PDB file of C-alpha atoms in Angstrom:
ATOM      1  CA  LYS D 210     111.591  65.036 111.960  1.00 82.00           C
ATOM      2  CA  LEU D 211     108.260  66.754 112.381  1.00 86.00           C
ATOM      3  CA  TRP D 212     105.267  66.752 110.035  1.00 83.00           C
ATOM      4  CA  TYR D 213     101.656  67.706 110.608  1.00 82.00           C
ATOM      5  CA  HIS D 214      98.286  66.965 109.059  1.00 75.00           C
ATOM      6  CA  PRO D 215      95.179  69.114 109.616  1.00 73.00           C
ATOM      7  CA  LEU D 216      92.175  67.066 110.740  1.00 70.00           C
ATOM      8  CA  GLY D 217      89.534  69.380 109.311  1.00 66.00           C
ATOM      9  CA  ASP D 218      86.404  70.792 110.874  1.00 66.00           C
ATOM     10  CA  ASP D 219      84.791  67.488 111.798  1.00 64.00           C
ATOM     11  CA  LYS D 220      87.963  66.254 113.612  1.00 60.00           C
ATOM     12  CA  SER D 221      87.604  62.887 111.909  1.00 64.00           C
ATOM     13  CA  ALA D 222      90.611  60.688 111.257  1.00 63.00           C
ATOM     14  CA  PRO D 223      92.168  61.207 107.834  1.00 60.00           C
ATOM     15  CA  SER D 224      91.647  58.590 105.177  1.00 62.00           C
ATOM     16  CA  VAL D 225      94.560  56.264 104.519  1.00 59.00           C
ATOM     17  CA  TYR D 226      94.353  57.297 100.883  1.00 61.00           C
ATOM     18  CA  ASP D 227      94.142  61.035 101.531  1.00 62.00           C
ATOM     19  CA  PHE D 228      96.882  61.797 104.025  1.00 65.00           C
ATOM     20  CA  SER D 229      98.336  65.118 102.980  1.00 73.00           C
ATOM     21  CA  LYS D 230     101.025  66.275 105.352  1.00 80.00           C
ATOM     22  CA  THR D 231     103.172  69.356 105.719  1.00 82.00           C
ATOM     23  CA  LYS D 232     106.856  69.144 106.546  1.00 85.00           C
ATOM     24  CA  ILE D 233     108.037  71.379 109.355  1.00 88.00           C
ATOM     25  CA  ILE D 234     111.383  69.825 110.308  1.00 88.00           C
ATOM     26  CA  ASP D 235     113.018  67.312 107.985  1.00 84.00           C
ATOM     27  CA  ASN D 236     116.612  67.111 109.175  1.00 83.00           C
ATOM     28  CA  PHE D 237     118.740  66.236 112.173  1.00 86.00           C
ATOM     29  CA  ALA D 238     120.669  69.511 112.332  1.00 88.00           C
ATOM     30  CA  ALA D 239     119.366  70.287 115.831  1.00 94.00           C
ATOM     31  CA  GLU D 240     117.282  68.921 118.682  1.00 95.00           C
ATOM     32  CA  TYR D 241     113.612  69.912 118.916  1.00 95.00           C
ATOM     33  CA  GLU D 242     111.273  69.310 121.845  1.00 95.00           C
ATOM     34  CA  TYR D 243     107.555  70.094 121.803  1.00 94.00           C
ATOM     35  CA  VAL D 244     106.517  72.482 124.589  1.00 95.00           C
ATOM     36  CA  ALA D 245     102.988  73.618 123.721  1.00 95.00           C
ATOM     37  CA  ASN D 246     100.702  74.805 120.984  1.00 92.00           C
ATOM     38  CA  GLU D 247      98.227  77.638 120.872  1.00 92.00           C
ATOM     39  CA  ASP D 248      95.831  77.562 117.962  1.00 89.00           C
ATOM     40  CA  ARG D 249      98.105  77.130 114.928  1.00 90.00           C
ATOM     41  CA  VAL D 250     101.387  78.054 116.636  1.00 96.00           C
ATOM     42  CA  LEU D 251     103.793  75.411 117.978  1.00 95.00           C
ATOM     43  CA  TYR D 252     106.244  76.266 120.733  1.00 97.00           C
ATOM     44  CA  MET D 253     109.457  74.225 120.691  1.00 96.00           C
ATOM     45  CA  LYS D 254     112.639  74.061 122.756  1.00 97.00           C
ATOM     46  CA  THR D 255     115.619  73.787 120.422  1.00 97.00           C
ATOM     47  CA  ASN D 256     119.368  74.091 120.200  1.00 97.00           C
ATOM     48  CA  LEU D 257     119.209  75.323 116.598  1.00 95.00           C
ATOM     49  CA  LYS D 258     121.609  78.298 116.494  1.00 94.00           C
ATOM     50  CA  ALA D 259     121.665  78.133 120.329  1.00 96.00           C
ATOM     51  CA  ASP D 260     124.004  75.635 121.982  1.00 96.00           C
ATOM     52  CA  ARG D 261     122.401  76.295 125.387  1.00 98.00           C
ATOM     53  CA  TYR D 262     118.834  76.079 123.997  1.00 98.00           C
ATOM     54  CA  ARG D 263     116.055  78.571 123.385  1.00 98.00           C
ATOM     55  CA  VAL D 264     112.285  78.531 122.779  1.00 98.00           C
ATOM     56  CA  ILE D 265     110.881  79.229 119.319  1.00 98.00           C
ATOM     57  CA  ALA D 266     107.396  79.610 117.833  1.00 98.00           C
ATOM     58  CA  ILE D 267     106.425  77.984 114.534  1.00 97.00           C
ATOM     59  CA  ASP D 268     103.268  79.199 112.803  1.00 96.00           C
ATOM     60  CA  LEU D 269     101.644  76.275 110.987  1.00 93.00           C
ATOM     61  CA  ASP D 270     100.227  78.659 108.379  1.00 92.00           C
ATOM     62  CA  ASN D 271     103.794  79.601 107.454  1.00 93.00           C
ATOM     63  CA  PRO D 272     106.099  76.820 108.730  1.00 92.00           C
ATOM     64  CA  ALA D 273     109.202  77.764 106.715  1.00 92.00           C
ATOM     65  CA  MET D 274     112.281  78.047 108.923  1.00 92.00           C
ATOM     66  CA  GLU D 275     112.777  81.679 107.894  1.00 94.00           C
ATOM     67  CA  SER D 276     109.419  82.491 109.535  1.00 95.00           C
ATOM     68  CA  TRP D 277     110.178  80.925 112.911  1.00 96.00           C
ATOM     69  CA  ARG D 278     110.086  83.397 115.784  1.00 97.00           C
ATOM     70  CA  GLU D 279     112.303  83.364 118.861  1.00 98.00           C
ATOM     71  CA  VAL D 280     110.199  83.505 122.025  1.00 98.00           C
ATOM     72  CA  VAL D 281     112.887  83.097 124.704  1.00 98.00           C
ATOM     73  CA  GLY D 282     116.450  83.542 123.555  1.00 97.00           C
ATOM     74  CA  GLU D 283     119.588  81.665 124.525  1.00 97.00           C
ATOM     75  CA  ARG D 284     121.154  82.700 127.837  1.00 97.00           C
ATOM     76  CA  GLU D 285     124.572  82.226 129.381  1.00 96.00           C
ATOM     77  CA  CYS D 286     123.235  79.202 131.303  1.00 97.00           C
ATOM     78  CA  VAL D 287     121.681  76.016 129.888  1.00 97.00           C
ATOM     79  CA  LEU D 288     117.911  75.680 129.496  1.00 98.00           C
ATOM     80  CA  GLU D 289     117.315  72.175 130.873  1.00 97.00           C
ATOM     81  CA  TRP D 290     113.554  71.970 130.391  1.00 95.00           C
ATOM     82  CA  CYS D 291     110.481  74.085 129.890  1.00 95.00           C
ATOM     83  CA  ALA D 292     106.755  73.525 130.141  1.00 94.00           C
ATOM     84  CA  CYS D 293     103.540  75.435 129.558  1.00 95.00           C
ATOM     85  CA  VAL D 294     101.054  76.066 132.362  1.00 94.00           C
ATOM     86  CA  ARG D 295      97.830  78.074 132.709  1.00 92.00           C
ATOM     87  CA  HIS D 296      97.454  78.257 128.901  1.00 90.00           C
ATOM     88  CA  ASP D 297      99.719  81.298 128.667  1.00 94.00           C
ATOM     89  CA  LEU D 298     102.838  80.834 130.789  1.00 95.00           C
ATOM     90  CA  LEU D 299     106.164  79.100 130.235  1.00 96.00           C
ATOM     91  CA  VAL D 300     108.041  77.577 133.155  1.00 96.00           C
ATOM     92  CA  LEU D 301     111.757  77.494 132.310  1.00 97.00           C
ATOM     93  CA  CYS D 302     114.401  75.640 134.323  1.00 96.00           C
ATOM     94  CA  TYR D 303     118.023  76.677 133.781  1.00 97.00           C
ATOM     95  CA  MET D 304     121.260  75.202 135.134  1.00 96.00           C
ATOM     96  CA  GLU D 305     123.501  78.013 136.336  1.00 95.00           C
ATOM     97  CA  ASP D 306     126.691  77.429 138.339  1.00 93.00           C
ATOM     98  CA  CYS D 307     125.575  73.873 139.220  1.00 92.00           C
ATOM     99  CA  VAL D 308     122.194  74.970 140.635  1.00 94.00           C
ATOM    100  CA  ASN D 309     118.758  75.186 139.041  1.00 95.00           C
ATOM    101  CA  LYS D 310     117.033  78.507 138.472  1.00 96.00           C
ATOM    102  CA  LEU D 311     113.308  78.611 137.736  1.00 96.00           C
ATOM    103  CA  PHE D 312     111.676  81.393 135.699  1.00 97.00           C
ATOM    104  CA  ILE D 313     108.138  82.174 134.551  1.00 96.00           C
ATOM    105  CA  HIS D 314     107.675  83.824 131.130  1.00 98.00           C
ATOM    106  CA  LYS D 315     104.654  84.758 129.024  1.00 97.00           C
ATOM    107  CA  LEU D 316     104.036  82.170 126.311  1.00 96.00           C
ATOM    108  CA  ARG D 317     103.278  84.470 123.366  1.00 95.00           C
ATOM    109  CA  SER D 318     105.798  87.248 123.952  1.00 96.00           C
ATOM    110  CA  GLY D 319     108.482  85.468 125.966  1.00 96.00           C
ATOM    111  CA  GLU D 320     108.490  88.362 128.424  1.00 97.00           C
ATOM    112  CA  LYS D 321     109.862  87.407 131.846  1.00 97.00           C
ATOM    113  CA  VAL D 322     107.179  87.530 134.540  1.00 97.00           C
ATOM    114  CA  GLN D 323     109.254  86.463 137.540  1.00 96.00           C
ATOM    115  CA  GLU D 324     112.076  84.356 138.880  1.00 96.00           C
ATOM    116  CA  VAL D 325     111.006  81.756 141.442  1.00 94.00           C
ATOM    117  CA  GLU D 326     113.333  82.316 144.398  1.00 93.00           C
ATOM    118  CA  LEU D 327     114.994  79.053 145.429  1.00 91.00           C
ATOM    119  CA  PRO D 328     117.941  78.227 147.673  1.00 90.00           C
ATOM    120  CA  PRO D 329     120.944  76.629 145.932  1.00 91.00           C
ATOM    121  CA  GLY D 330     120.037  73.103 144.758  1.00 91.00           C
ATOM    122  CA  SER D 331     118.356  71.070 142.031  1.00 93.00           C
ATOM    123  CA  ILE D 332     114.825  70.640 140.759  1.00 92.00           C
ATOM    124  CA  VAL D 333     114.502  66.858 140.465  1.00 89.00           C
ATOM    125  CA  GLY D 334     110.819  66.539 139.561  1.00 88.00           C
ATOM    126  CA  TYR D 335     108.135  68.648 137.931  1.00 89.00           C
ATOM    127  CA  SER D 336     104.410  68.325 137.339  1.00 88.00           C
ATOM    128  CA  GLY D 337     102.247  70.860 135.579  1.00 85.00           C
ATOM    129  CA  ARG D 338     100.138  70.797 132.446  1.00 86.00           C
ATOM    130  CA  HIS D 339      98.983  73.297 129.860  1.00 86.00           C
ATOM    131  CA  LEU D 340      95.492  73.430 131.418  1.00 86.00           C
ATOM    132  CA  ASP D 341      96.614  73.649 135.070  1.00 85.00           C
ATOM    133  CA  ASP D 342      96.691  76.861 137.089  1.00 86.00           C
ATOM    134  CA  PHE D 343      99.494  75.537 139.298  1.00 85.00           C
ATOM    135  CA  ILE D 344     102.735  73.575 139.204  1.00 87.00           C
ATOM    136  CA  TYR D 345     104.444  71.150 141.548  1.00 89.00           C
ATOM    137  CA  PHE D 346     108.161  70.605 141.673  1.00 89.00           C
ATOM    138  CA  LYS D 347     110.494  68.662 143.909  1.00 90.00           C
ATOM    139  CA  PHE D 348     113.593  70.452 145.093  1.00 88.00           C
ATOM    140  CA  MET D 349     116.737  68.920 146.599  1.00 90.00           C
ATOM    141  CA  SER D 350     120.038  70.192 147.949  1.00 88.00           C
ATOM    142  CA  PHE D 351     122.693  69.174 150.440  1.00 84.00           C
ATOM    143  CA  ILE D 352     121.033  71.441 152.999  1.00 81.00           C
ATOM    144  CA  ASN D 353     117.465  70.446 152.087  1.00 72.00           C
ATOM    145  CA  PRO D 354     117.451  66.750 150.993  1.00 69.00           C
ATOM    146  CA  GLY D 355     113.840  66.872 149.804  1.00 61.00           C
TER     147      GLY D 355
END
């Protein structure tokens, strides 16, 4: 379940007696994972209507499910994880034929920027934050044990 409460202009904590909240997700029909937010738009990884996962955008000014926008659609392979870096990029890690594939997409449009060329293997660790201009990841394979 996911609800939000605007803090207001002064960013002060809401009063216990005045805690108005807005429901965004109030069921267990799918899995939702927070990826990033930009202003009043949340970016979430979900398997709602996508068994292999996709990335959606939810505008907090209009959070009804009918208004959600698909940013990166479901592919033939499984989206294992995604993260935001450099304020405006999504790093997406897919499992395809038992190996990980890493892609960079634009956050707002979902447009693919590039595929990170990797030998066959697995990404076993990742570090990168929304504010960073770089990412680190650990890669392992039978040929390259990491």
